[in-house]
Short mmCIF file of C-alpha atoms in Angstrom, two decimals:
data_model
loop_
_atom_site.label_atom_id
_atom_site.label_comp_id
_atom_site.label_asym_id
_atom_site.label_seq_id
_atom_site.Cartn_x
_atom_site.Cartn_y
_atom_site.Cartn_z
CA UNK W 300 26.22 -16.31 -8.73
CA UNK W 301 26.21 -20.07 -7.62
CA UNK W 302 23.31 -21.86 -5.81
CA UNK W 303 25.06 -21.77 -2.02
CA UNK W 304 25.20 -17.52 -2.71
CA UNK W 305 21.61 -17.44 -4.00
CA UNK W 306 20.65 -18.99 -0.92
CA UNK W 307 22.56 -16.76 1.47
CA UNK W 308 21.15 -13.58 -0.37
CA UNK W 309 17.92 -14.89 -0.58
CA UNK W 310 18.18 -15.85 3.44
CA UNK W 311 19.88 -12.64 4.06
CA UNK W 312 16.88 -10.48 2.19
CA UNK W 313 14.39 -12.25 4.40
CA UNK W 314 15.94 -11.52 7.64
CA UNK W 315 16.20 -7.64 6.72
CA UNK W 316 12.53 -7.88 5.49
CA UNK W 317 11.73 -9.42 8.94
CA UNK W 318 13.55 -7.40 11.29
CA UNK W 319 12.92 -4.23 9.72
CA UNK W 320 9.12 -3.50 10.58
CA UNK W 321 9.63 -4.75 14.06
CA UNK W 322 12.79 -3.02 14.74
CA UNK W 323 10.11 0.11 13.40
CA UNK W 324 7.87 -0.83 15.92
CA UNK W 325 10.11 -0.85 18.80
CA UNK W 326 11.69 2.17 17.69
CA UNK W 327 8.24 4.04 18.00
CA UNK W 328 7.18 2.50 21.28
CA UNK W 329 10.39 4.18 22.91
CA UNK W 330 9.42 7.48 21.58
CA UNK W 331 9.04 9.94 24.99
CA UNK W 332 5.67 11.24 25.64
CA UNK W 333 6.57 14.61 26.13
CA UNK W 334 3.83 17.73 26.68
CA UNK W 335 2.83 19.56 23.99
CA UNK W 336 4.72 23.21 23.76
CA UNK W 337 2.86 26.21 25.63
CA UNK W 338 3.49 29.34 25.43
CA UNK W 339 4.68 31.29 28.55
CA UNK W 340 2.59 33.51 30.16
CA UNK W 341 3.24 35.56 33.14
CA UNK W 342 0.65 36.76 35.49
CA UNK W 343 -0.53 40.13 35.27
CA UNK W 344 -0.43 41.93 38.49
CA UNK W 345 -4.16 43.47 39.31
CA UNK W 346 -4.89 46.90 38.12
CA UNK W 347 -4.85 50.06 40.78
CA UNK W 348 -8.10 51.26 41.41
CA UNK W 349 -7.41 54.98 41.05
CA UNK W 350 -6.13 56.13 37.36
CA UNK W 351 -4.58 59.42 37.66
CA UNK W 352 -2.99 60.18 33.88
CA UNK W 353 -3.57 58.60 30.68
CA UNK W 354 -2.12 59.12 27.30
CA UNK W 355 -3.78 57.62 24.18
CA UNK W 356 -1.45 57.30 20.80
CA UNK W 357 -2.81 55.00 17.96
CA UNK W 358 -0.55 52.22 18.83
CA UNK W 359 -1.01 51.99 22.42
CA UNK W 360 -2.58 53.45 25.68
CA UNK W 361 -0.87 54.20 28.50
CA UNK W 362 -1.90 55.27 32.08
CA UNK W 363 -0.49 55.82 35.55
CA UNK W 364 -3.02 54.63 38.44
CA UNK W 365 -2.12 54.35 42.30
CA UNK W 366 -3.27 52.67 45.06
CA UNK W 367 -4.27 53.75 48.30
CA UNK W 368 -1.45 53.03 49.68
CA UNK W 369 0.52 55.38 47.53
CA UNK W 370 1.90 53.14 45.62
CA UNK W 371 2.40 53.82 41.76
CA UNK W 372 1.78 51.75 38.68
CA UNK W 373 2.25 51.90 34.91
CA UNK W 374 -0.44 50.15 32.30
CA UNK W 375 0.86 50.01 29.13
CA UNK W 376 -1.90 48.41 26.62
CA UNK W 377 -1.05 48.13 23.05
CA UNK W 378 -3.56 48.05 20.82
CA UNK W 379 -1.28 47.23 17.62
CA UNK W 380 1.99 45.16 17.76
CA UNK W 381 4.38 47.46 17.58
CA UNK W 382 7.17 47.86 14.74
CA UNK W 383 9.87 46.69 16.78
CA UNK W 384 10.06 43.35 19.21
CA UNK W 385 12.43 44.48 21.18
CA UNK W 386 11.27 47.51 23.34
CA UNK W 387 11.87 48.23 26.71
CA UNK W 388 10.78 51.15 29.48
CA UNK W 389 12.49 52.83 31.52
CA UNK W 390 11.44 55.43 33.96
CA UNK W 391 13.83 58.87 33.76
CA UNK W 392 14.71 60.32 37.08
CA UNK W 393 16.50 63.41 38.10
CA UNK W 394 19.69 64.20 36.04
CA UNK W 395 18.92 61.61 33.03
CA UNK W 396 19.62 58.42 35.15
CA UNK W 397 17.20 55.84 33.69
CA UNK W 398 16.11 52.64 36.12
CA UNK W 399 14.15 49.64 33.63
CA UNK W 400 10.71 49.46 34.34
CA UNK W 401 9.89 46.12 31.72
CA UNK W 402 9.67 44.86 28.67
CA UNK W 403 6.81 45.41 25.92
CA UNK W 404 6.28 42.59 23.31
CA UNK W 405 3.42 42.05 21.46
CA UNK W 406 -0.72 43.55 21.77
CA UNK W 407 -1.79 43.04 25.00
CA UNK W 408 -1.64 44.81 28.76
CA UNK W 409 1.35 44.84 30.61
CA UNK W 410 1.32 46.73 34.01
CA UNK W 411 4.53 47.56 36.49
CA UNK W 412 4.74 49.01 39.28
CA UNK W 413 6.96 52.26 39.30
CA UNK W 414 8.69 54.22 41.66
CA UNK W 415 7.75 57.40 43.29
CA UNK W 416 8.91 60.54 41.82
CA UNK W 417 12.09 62.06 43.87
CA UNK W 418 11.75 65.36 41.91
CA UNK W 419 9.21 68.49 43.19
CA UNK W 420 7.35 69.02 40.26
CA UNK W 421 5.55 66.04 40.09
CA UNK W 422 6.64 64.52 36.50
CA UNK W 423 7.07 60.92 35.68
CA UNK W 424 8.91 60.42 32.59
CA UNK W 425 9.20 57.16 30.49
CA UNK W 426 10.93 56.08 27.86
CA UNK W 427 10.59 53.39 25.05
CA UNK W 428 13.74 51.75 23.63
CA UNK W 429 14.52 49.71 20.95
CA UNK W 430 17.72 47.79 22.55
CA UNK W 431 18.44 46.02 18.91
CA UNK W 432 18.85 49.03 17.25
CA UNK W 433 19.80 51.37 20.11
CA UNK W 434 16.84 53.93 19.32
CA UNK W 435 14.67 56.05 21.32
CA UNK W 436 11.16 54.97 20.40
CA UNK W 437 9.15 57.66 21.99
CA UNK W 438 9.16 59.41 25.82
CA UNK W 439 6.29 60.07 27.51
CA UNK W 440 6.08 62.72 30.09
CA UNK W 441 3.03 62.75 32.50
CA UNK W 442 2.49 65.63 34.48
CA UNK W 443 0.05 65.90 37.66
#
């Protein structure tokens, strides 16, 4: 290496030395200031006043209350997370049609409002399902 390339690689050295911390400090002064993540929550509808059935299994709780208006509404509250993440409802009507009522996830309350029974015999029958694995979890059968 002569003198003329000592100097160039010397030169060449400083400017890298140079530019790299500020092109660093640019670099993090056009980092976005985004919001930290949150998780999504959706509001829970308000509980009927008037519980007519309730069924209590270690896992979870669940109840069918009304309004005075008529109107129906499931409360599912888990007190465990249950075994699978993926479970649905869905309320069973006359000749084994099924309509989706929601989704359960994790511990917690979920309500949804339901609706009426068609059928004479006043029976409201629900049923959990695992959509993953295509498995009945467990039905539920409340009669009043």
């Amino acid at each position: 290496m002569n003198k003329q390339l000592r100097k160039r690689h010397r030169i060449s050295w400083v400017l890298i030395g140079l530019s790299l911390p500020v092109m660093m400090l640019i670099s993090w002064l056009f980092i976005p200031q985004l919001e930290p993540v949150k998780a999504i929550t959706m509001d829970l509808p308000e509980a009927f006043p008037i519980s007519i059935k309730k069924i209590e299994h270690p896992a979870y709780t669940v109840q069918l209350r009304k309004n005075s208006a008529g109107e129906m509404q499931l409360e599912w509250r888990n007190e465990a997370p249950l075994k699978v993440p993926t479970a649905v409802i869905y309320q069973l009507n006359e000749g084994n049609s099924k309509q989706l009522i929601g989704r359960i996830e994790t511990r917690g309350i979920y309500r949804f409002t339901i609706q009426p029974d068609s059928s004479s015999n006043n029976t409201y029958r629900f049923q959990l399902y695992d959509f993953i694995h295509q498995q009945i979890i467990d039905t539920l059968n409340f009669h009043l």
